[in-house]
Coordinates of C-alpha atoms and ligand atoms in Angstrom, one line a residue:
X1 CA -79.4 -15.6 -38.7
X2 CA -82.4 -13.6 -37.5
X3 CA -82.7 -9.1 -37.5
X4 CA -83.2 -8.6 -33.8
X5 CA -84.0 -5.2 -32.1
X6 CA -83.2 -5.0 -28.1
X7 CA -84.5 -1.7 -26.4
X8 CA -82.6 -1.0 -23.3
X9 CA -79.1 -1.4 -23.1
X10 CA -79.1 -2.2 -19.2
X11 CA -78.0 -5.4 -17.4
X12 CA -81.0 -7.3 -19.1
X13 CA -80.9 -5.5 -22.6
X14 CA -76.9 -5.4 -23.0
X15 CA -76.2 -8.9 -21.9
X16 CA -79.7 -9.8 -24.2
X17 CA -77.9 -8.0 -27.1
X18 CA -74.7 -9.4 -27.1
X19 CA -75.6 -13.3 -26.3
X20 CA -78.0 -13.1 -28.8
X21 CA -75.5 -11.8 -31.6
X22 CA -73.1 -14.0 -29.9
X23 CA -75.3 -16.9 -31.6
X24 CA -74.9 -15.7 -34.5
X25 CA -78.1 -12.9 -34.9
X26 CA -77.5 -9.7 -36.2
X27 CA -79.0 -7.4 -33.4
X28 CA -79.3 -3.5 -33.1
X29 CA -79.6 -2.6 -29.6
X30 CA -81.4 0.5 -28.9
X31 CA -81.4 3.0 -25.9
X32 CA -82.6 6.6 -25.0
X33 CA -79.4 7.3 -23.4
X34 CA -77.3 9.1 -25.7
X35 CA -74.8 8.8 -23.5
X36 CA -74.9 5.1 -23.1
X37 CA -75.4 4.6 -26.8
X38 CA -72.3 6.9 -27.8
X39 CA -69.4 5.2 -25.0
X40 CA -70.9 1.6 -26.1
X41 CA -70.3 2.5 -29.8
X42 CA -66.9 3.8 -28.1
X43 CA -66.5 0.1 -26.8
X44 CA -67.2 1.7 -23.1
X45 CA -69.7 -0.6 -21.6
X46 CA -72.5 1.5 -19.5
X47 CA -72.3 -1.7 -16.4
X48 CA -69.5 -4.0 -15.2
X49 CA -69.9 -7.3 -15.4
X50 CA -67.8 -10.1 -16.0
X51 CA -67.0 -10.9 -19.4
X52 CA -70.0 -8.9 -21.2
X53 CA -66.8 -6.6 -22.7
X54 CA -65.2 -9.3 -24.5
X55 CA -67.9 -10.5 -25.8
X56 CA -69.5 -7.1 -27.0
X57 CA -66.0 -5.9 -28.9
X58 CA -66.3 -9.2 -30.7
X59 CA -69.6 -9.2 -32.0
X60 CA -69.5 -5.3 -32.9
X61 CA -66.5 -5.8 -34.8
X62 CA -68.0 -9.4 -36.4
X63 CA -71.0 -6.7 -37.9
X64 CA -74.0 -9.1 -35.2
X65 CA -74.1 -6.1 -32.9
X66 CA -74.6 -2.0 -33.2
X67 CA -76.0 0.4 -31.5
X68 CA -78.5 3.2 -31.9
X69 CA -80.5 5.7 -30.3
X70 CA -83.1 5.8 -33.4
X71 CA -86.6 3.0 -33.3
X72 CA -86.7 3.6 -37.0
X73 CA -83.1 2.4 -37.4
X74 CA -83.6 -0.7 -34.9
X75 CA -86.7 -1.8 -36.0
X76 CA -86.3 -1.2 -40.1
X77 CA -84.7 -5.2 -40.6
X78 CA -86.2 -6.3 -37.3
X79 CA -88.1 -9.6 -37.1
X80 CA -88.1 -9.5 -33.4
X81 CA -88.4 -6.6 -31.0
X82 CA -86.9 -7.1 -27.2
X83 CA -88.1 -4.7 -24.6
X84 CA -85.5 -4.7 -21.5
X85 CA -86.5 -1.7 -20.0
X86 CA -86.5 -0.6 -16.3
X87 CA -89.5 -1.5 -14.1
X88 CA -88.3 0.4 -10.8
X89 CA -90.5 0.7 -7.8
X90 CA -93.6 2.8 -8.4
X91 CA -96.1 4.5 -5.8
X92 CA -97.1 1.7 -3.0
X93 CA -95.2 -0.8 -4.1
X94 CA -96.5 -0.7 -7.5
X95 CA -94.2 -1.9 -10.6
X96 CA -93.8 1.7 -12.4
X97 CA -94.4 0.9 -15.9
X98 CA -93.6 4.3 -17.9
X99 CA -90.6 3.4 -19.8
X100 CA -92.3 0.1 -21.1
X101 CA -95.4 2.4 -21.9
X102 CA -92.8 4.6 -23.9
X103 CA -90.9 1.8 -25.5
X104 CA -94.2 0.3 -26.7
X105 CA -95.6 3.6 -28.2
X106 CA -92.3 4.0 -29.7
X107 CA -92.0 0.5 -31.6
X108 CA -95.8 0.9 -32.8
X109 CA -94.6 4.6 -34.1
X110 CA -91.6 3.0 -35.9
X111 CA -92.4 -0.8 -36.6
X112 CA -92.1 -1.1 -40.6
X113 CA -93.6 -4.8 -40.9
X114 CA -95.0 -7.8 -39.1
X115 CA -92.9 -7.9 -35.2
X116 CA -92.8 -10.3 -32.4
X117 CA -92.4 -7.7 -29.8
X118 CA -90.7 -9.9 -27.0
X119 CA -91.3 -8.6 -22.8
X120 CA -88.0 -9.2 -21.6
X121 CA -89.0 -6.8 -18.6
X122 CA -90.8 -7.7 -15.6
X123 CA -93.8 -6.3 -15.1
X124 CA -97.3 -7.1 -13.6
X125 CA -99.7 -10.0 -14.8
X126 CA -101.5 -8.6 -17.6
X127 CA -98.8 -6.2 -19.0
X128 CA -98.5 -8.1 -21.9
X129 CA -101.6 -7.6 -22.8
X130 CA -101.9 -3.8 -22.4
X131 CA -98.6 -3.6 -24.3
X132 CA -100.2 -5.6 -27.3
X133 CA -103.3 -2.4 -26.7
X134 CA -100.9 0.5 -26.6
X135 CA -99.3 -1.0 -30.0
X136 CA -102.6 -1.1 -31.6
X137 CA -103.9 1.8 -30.6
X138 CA -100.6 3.5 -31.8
X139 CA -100.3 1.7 -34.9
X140 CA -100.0 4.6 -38.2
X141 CA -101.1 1.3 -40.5
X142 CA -102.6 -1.8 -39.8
X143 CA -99.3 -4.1 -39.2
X144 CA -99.3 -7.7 -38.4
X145 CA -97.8 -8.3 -34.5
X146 CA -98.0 -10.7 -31.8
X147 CA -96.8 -9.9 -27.9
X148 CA -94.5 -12.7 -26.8
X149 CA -93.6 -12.4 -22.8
X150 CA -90.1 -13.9 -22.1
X151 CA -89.1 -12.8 -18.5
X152 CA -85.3 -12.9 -17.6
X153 CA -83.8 -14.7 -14.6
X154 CA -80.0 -13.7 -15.3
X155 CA -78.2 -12.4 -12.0
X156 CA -76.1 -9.7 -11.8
X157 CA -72.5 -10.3 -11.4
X158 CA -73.0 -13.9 -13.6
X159 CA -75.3 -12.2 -16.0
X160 CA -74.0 -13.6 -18.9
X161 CA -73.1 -17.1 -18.3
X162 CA -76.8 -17.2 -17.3
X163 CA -77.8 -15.9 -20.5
X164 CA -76.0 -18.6 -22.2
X165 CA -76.9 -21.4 -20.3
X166 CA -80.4 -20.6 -18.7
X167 CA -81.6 -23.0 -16.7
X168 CA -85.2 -22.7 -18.2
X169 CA -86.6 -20.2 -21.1
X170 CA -90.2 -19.5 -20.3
X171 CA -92.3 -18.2 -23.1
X172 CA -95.6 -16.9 -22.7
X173 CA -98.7 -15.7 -25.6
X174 CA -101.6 -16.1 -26.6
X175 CA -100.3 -16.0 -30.1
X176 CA -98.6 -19.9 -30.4
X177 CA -96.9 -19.3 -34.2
X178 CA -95.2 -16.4 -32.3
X179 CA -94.3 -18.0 -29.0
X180 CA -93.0 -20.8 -31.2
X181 CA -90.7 -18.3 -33.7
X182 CA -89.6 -17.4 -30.1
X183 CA -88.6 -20.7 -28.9
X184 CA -86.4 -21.0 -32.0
X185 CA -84.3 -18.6 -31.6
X186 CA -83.8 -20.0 -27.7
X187 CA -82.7 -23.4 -29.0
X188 CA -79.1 -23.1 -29.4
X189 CA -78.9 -22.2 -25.3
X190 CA -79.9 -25.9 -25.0
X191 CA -82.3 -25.5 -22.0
X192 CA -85.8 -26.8 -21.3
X193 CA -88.4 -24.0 -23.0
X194 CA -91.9 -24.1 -21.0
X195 CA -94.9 -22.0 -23.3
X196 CA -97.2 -21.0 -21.4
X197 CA -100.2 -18.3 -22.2
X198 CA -98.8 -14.4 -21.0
X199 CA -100.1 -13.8 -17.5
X200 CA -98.7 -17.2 -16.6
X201 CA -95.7 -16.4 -17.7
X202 CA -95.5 -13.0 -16.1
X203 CA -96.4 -15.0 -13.1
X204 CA -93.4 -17.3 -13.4
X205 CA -91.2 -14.7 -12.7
X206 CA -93.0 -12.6 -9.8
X207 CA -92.9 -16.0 -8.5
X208 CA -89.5 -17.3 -9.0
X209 CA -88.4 -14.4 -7.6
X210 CA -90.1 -14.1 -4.7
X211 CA -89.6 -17.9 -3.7
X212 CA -85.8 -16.5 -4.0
X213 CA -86.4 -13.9 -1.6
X214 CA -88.8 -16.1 0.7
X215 CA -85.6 -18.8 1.2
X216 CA -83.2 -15.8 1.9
X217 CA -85.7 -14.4 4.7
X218 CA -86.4 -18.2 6.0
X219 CA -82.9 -18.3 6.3
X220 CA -82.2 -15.1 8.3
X221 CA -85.2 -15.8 10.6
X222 CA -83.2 -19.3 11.2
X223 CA -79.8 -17.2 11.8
X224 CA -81.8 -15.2 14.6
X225 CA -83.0 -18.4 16.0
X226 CA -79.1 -20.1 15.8
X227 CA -77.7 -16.9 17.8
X228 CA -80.3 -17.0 20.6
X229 CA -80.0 -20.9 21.2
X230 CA -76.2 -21.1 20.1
X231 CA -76.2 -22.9 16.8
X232 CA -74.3 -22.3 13.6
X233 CA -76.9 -21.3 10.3
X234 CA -73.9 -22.3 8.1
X235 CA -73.9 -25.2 9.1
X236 CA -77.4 -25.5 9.5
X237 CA -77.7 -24.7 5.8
X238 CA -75.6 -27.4 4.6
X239 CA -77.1 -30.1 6.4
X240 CA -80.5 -28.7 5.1
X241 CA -79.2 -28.1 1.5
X242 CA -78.5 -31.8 1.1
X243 CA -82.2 -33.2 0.8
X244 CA -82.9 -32.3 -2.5
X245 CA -86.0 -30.8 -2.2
X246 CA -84.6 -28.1 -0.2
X247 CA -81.2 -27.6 -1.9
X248 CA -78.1 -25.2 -0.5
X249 CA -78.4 -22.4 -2.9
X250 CA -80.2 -18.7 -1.2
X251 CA -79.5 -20.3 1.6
X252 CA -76.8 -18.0 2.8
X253 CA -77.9 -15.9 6.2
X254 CA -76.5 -12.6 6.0
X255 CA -77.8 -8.5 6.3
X256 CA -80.5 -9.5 3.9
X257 CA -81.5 -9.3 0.0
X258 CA -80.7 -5.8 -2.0
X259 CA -80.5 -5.6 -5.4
X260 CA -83.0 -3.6 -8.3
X261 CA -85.4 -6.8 -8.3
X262 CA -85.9 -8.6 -5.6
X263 CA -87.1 -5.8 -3.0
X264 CA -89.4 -4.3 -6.0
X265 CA -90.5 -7.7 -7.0
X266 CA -91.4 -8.8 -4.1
X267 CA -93.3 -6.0 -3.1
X268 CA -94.9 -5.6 -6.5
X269 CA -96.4 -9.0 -6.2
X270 CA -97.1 -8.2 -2.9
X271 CA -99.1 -4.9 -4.6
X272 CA -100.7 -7.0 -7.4
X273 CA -102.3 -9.7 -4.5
X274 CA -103.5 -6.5 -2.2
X275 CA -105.1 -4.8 -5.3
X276 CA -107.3 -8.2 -5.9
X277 CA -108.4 -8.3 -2.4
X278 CA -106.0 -11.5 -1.5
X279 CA -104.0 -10.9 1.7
X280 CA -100.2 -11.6 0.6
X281 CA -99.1 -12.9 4.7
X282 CA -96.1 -14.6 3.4
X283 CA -94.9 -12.4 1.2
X284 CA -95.2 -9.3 3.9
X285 CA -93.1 -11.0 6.0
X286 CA -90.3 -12.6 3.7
X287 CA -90.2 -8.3 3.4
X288 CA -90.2 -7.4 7.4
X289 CA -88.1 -10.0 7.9
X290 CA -85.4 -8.6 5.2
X291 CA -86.2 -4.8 6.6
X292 CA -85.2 -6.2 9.9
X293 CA -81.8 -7.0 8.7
X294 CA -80.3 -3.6 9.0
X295 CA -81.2 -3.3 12.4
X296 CA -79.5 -6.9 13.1
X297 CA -76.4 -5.6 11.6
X298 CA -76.3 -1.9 13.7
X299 CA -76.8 -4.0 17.5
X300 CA -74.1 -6.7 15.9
X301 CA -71.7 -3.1 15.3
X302 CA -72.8 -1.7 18.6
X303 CA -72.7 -4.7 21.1
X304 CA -68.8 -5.0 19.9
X305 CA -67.9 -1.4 19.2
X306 CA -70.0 0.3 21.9
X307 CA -72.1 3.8 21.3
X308 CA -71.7 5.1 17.6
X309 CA -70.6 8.3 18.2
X310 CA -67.1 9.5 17.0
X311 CA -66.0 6.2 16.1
X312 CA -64.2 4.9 12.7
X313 CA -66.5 2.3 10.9
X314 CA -65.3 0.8 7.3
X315 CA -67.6 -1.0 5.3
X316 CA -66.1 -3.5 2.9
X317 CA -68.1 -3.6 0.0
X318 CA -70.7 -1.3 -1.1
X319 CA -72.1 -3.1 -3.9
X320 CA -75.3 -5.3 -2.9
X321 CA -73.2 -8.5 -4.3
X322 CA -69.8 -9.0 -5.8
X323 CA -69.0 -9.0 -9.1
X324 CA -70.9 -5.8 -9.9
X325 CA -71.2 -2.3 -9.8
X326 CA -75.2 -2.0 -9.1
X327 CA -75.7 -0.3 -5.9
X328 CA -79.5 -0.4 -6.5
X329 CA -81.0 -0.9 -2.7
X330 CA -77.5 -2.1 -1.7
X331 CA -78.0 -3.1 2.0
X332 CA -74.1 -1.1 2.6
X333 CA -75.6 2.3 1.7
X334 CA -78.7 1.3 3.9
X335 CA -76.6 0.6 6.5
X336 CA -73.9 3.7 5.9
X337 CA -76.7 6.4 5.8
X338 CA -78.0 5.1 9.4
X339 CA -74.7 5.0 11.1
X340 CA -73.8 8.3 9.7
X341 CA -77.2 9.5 11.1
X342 CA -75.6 8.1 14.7
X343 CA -73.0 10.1 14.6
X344 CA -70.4 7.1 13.1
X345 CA -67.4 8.3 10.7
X346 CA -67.9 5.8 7.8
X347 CA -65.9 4.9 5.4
X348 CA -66.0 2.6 2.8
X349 CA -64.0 0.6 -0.2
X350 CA -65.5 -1.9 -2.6
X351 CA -63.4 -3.2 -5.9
X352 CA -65.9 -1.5 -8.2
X353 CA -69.1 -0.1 -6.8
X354 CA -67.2 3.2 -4.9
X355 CA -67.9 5.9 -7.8
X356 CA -71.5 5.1 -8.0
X357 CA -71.7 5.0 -4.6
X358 CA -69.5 8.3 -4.1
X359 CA -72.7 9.9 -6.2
X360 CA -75.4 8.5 -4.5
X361 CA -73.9 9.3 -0.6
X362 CA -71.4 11.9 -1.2
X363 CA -70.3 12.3 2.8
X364 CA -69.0 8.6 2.4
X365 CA -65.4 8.6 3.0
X366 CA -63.9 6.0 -0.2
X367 CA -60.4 4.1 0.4
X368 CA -58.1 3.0 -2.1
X369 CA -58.2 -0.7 -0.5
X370 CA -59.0 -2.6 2.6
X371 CA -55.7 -2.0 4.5
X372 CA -56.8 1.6 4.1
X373 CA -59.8 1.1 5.3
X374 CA -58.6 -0.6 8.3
X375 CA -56.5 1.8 9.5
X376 CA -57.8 3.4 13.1
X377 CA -60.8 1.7 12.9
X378 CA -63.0 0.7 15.7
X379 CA -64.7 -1.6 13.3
X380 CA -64.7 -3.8 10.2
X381 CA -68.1 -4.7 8.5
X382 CA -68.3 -7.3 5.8
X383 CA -71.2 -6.0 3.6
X384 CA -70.6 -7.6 0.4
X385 CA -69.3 -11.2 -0.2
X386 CA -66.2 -9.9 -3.0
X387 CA -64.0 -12.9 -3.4
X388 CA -60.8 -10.5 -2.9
X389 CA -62.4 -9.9 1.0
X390 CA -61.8 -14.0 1.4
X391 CA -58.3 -13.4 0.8
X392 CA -56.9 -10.5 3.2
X393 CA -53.9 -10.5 5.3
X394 CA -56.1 -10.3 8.3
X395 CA -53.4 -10.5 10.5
X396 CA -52.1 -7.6 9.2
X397 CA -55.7 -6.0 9.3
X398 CA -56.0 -6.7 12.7
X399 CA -52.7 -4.7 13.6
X400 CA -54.0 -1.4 11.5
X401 CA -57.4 -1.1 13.4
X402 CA -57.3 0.8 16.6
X403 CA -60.4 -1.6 17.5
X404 CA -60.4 -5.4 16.2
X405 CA -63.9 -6.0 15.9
X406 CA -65.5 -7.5 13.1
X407 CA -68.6 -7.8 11.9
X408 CA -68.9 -10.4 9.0
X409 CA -72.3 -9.8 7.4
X410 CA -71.8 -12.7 5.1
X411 CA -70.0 -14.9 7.3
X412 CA -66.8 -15.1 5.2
X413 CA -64.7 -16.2 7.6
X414 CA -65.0 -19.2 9.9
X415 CA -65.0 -17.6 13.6
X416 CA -62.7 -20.3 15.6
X417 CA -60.1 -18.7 13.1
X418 CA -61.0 -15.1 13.5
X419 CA -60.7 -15.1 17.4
X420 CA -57.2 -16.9 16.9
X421 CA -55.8 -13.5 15.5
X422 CA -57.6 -11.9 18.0
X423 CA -60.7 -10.1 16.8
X424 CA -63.6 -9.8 18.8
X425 CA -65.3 -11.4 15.7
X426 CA -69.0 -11.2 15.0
X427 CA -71.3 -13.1 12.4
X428 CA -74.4 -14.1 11.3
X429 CA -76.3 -16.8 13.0
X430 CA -73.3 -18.5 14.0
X431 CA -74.1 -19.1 17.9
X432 CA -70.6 -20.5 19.4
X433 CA -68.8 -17.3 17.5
X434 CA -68.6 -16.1 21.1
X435 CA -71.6 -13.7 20.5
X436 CA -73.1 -12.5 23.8
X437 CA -76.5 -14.8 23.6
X438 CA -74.3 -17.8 22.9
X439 CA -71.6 -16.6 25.5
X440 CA -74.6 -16.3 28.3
X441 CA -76.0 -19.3 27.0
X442 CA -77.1 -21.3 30.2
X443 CA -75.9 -24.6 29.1
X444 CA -79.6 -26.5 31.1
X445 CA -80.9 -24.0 29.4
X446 CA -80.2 -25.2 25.5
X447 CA -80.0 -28.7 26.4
X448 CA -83.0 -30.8 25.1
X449 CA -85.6 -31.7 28.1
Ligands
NAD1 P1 -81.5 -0.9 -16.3 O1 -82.0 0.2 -15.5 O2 -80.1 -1.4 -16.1 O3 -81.6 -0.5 -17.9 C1 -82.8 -0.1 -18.5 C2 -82.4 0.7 -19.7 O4 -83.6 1.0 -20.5 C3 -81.6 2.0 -19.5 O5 -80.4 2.1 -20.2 C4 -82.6 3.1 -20.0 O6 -82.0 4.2 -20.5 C5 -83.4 2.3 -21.0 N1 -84.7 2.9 -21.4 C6 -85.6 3.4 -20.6 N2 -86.7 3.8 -21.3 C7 -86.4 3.5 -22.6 C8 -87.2 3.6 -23.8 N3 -88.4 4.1 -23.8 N4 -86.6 3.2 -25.0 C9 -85.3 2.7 -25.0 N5 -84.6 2.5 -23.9 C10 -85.1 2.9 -22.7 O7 -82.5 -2.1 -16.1 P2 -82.2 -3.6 -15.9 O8 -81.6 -3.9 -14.6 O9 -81.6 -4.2 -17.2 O10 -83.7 -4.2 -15.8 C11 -84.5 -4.2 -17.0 C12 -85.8 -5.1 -16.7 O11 -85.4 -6.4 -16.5 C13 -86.5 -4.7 -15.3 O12 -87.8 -5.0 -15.5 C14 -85.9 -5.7 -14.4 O13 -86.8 -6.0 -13.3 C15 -85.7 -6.9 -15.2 N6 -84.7 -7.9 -14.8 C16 -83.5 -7.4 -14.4 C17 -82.5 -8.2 -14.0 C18 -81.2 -7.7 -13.5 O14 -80.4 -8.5 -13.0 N7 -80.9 -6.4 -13.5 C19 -82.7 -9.6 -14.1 C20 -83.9 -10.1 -14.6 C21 -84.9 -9.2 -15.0
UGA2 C1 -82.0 -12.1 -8.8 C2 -82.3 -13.5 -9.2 O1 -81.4 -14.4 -8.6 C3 -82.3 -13.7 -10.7 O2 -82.8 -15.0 -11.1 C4 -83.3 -12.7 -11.3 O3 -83.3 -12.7 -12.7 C5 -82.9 -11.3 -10.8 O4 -82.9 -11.2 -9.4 C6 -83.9 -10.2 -11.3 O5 -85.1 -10.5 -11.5 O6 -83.4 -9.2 -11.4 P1 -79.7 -10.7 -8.6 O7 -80.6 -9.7 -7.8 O8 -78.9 -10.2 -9.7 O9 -80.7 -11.8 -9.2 O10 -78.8 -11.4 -7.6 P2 -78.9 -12.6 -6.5 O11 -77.7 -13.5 -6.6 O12 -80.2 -13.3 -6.6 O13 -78.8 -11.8 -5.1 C7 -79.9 -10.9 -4.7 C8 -79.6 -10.5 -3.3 O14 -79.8 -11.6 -2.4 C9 -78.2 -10.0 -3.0 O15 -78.2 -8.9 -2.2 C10 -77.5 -11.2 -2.3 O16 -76.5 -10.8 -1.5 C11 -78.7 -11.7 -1.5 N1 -78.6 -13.2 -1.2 C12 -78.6 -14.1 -2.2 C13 -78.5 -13.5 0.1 O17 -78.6 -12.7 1.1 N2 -78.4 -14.9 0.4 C14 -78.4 -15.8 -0.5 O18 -78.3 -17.0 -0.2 C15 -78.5 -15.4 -1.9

């Protein structure tokens, strides 16, 4: 049993928190929110996400897991120190790196003997070592400590089953003892641990990510390609995703990657290449390519539903995946905020992201489910992949709407079936949905030469 101290009780430092006491670590986890830090010490977790609830009341109550709002109080047992702070989007793309500044000032202010201080956060190459500087140079008394960089790859929505069964831990320093005091407390999650020194590590994630991001664009710019020649991406995906060295995952064609990290990672890495001179081609367009997205999706509304004005558009889904509440660059608010700007009545239901999103866009109209949101509408967009949307009584959907058309943006439903209840059915990439390219389709045309 090790004293752990996690700073930031978001998605990262929360789920960080809890799996760790979950294996048996007493942990403190600290935030600056007094409002998070008083409803989590309530048992009233600050995100939703699957299971994290469950597992919190249990290790609270086992004595492995408190909160606090105090660095002298987190770090007075602590051993190891986790920084899971936010890195949003800074000035031209750049990673913003205040709160990490903060949290690191704040440790060296309150650290009460030797640390491992452990950058859960992502942040640019080289972070780790200014963090190690801005320790030192706040350090009261000469105290022994070591900077450890440990980026996360948890998603949202699964966060944390991929806590507890990663399917890599990457550990970067130039301080090996420490990087190795690390690695122990990673071996009960059974998963391959890679040390590396810190800016390799810190690359490891910018990368990781941004190879995520780069399949999802490759993807879309296939789903263009399948709608102008008559194709279907789905299925082109699958027969892809077989050879292994392509695979089937983040290949789903869609309205494009939201989310807090991948458009500010990309584009952070994107930053950090520019900054060095390097010109980062690929990366700028795995970003044009998502940007382009939104646009897709408004021509997809308009070619079925006709001009925008005064018509009745519900969005299903608002989150920018299922299974959480994070509307952080959520591709439905994107996509809300320019048909509104049309002159489109929008309105909106999603099975847990509509208060957050009733606070950031507060002309949004919110229903209390899909039928709701079907009523009188001139048309249905599928903006989030929810597993509930799988299940609808569509035929009685298509009665409520004054207009059956239907836009899936994450091609949920297979089309052939769609059409049988008789919308005028639209998806991604999918060219024999009867989409007007594939319907004008000159058969000589798309035949081979
Ligand atoms: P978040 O915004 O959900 O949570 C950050 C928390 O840090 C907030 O509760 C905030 O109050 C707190 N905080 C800010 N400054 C602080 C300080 N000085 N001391 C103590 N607490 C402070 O952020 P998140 O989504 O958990 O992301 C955290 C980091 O992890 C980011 O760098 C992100 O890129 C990275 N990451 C996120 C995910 C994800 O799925 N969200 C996955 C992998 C990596
Ligand atoms: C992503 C990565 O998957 C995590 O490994 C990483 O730790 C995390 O970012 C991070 O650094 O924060 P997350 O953003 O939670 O996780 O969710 P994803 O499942 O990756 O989805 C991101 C976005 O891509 C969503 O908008 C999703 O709808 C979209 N997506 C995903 C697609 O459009 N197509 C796909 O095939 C997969």
């Amino acid at each position: 049993m090790k004293d752990l101290c996690v700073i930031g009780v978001g998605y990262v430092g929360l789920v960080t928190a809890a799996g760790f006491a979950d294996l048996g670590n007493r942990v403190t986890a600290l935030d600056i929110n007094e409002e998070r830090v008083r409803n989590l010490r309530k048992g009233i977790l600050p995100i939703y996400e699957p299971g994290l609830e469950e597992v919190v009341r249990r290790n609270v109550q086992a004595g492995r897991l408190a909160f606090t709002t105090s660095y002298d109080e987190a770090l007075s047992k602590a051993e190891f120190a986790f920084i899971a702070v936010g890195t949003p989007e800074g000035v031209d793309g750049e990673a913003d790196l205040r709160y990490v500044r903060d949290a690191a000032e704040s440790i060296a202010r309150s650290m009460q003997g030797p640390l491992i201080v452990i950058n859960k956060s992502t942040v640019p190459v080289g972070t780790g070592d200014w963090v190690s500087e801005i320790i030192r140079s706040h350090l009261p008394k000469p105290l022994r400590f070591a900077v450890v960089s440990c980026p996360e790859f948890l998603r949202e929505g699964s966060a944390l089953a991929d806590f507890l069964n990663p399917a890599r831990t990457v550990l970067g320093s130039m301080d090996h003892e420490a990087a190795e005091k690390v690695a122990q407390l990673h071996i009960p999650l059974r998963a391959p641990i890679v040390i590396t020194d810190l800016r390799t590590a810190e690359m490891i994630k910018y990368a990781s990510n941004a190879f995520l991001a780069t399949k999802i664009s490759f993807i879309n710019e296939i789903a263009n390609i399948c709608e102008a020649l008559g194709a279907d991406v789905k299925e082109v995906a699958t027969g892809m995703g077989y050879d292994p060295r392509i695979g089937r995952q983040f290949l789903e064609a869609g309205i494009g990657y939201g989310g807090s990290c991948f458009p500010k990672d990309v584009k952070a890495l994107a930053h950090m290449a520019s900054v060095q001179g390097r010109n980062p081609q690929l990366l700028q367009a795995v970003m044009d390519i998502n940007e382009d997205r939104m646009r897709m999706v408004l021509e997809h509304i308009e070619s079925l539903s006709g001009p925008f004005g005064r018509k009745d558009i519900g969005l299903l889904g608002l989150a920018f995946k299922p299974n959480t509440d994070d509307i952080r660059e959520a591709p439905a608010l994107k996509i809300a905020g320019l048909l509104l700007g049309r002159g489109a009545a929008v309105r909106a239901y999603d099975p847990v992201a509509m208060d957050a999103a009733a606070r950031a866009l507060p002309t949004l109209r919110m229903c209390p489910d899909p039928y709701a949101l079907a009523e009188g509408a001139d048309a249905l967009v599928v903006v989030t992949d929810w597993n509930e949307f799988k299940q609808l009584d569509l035929s009685r959907i298509h009665k409520l709407m004054r207009t059956p058309n239907l836009i899936d943006g994450r091609n949920i439903y297979e089309p052939e079936e769609m059409k049988a209840i008789g919308f005028r059915y639209r998806g991604i990439g999918r060219g024999y949905d009867g989409s007007d390219a594939a319907a004008k389709r000159p058969a000589d045309k798309a035949r081979p030469r």
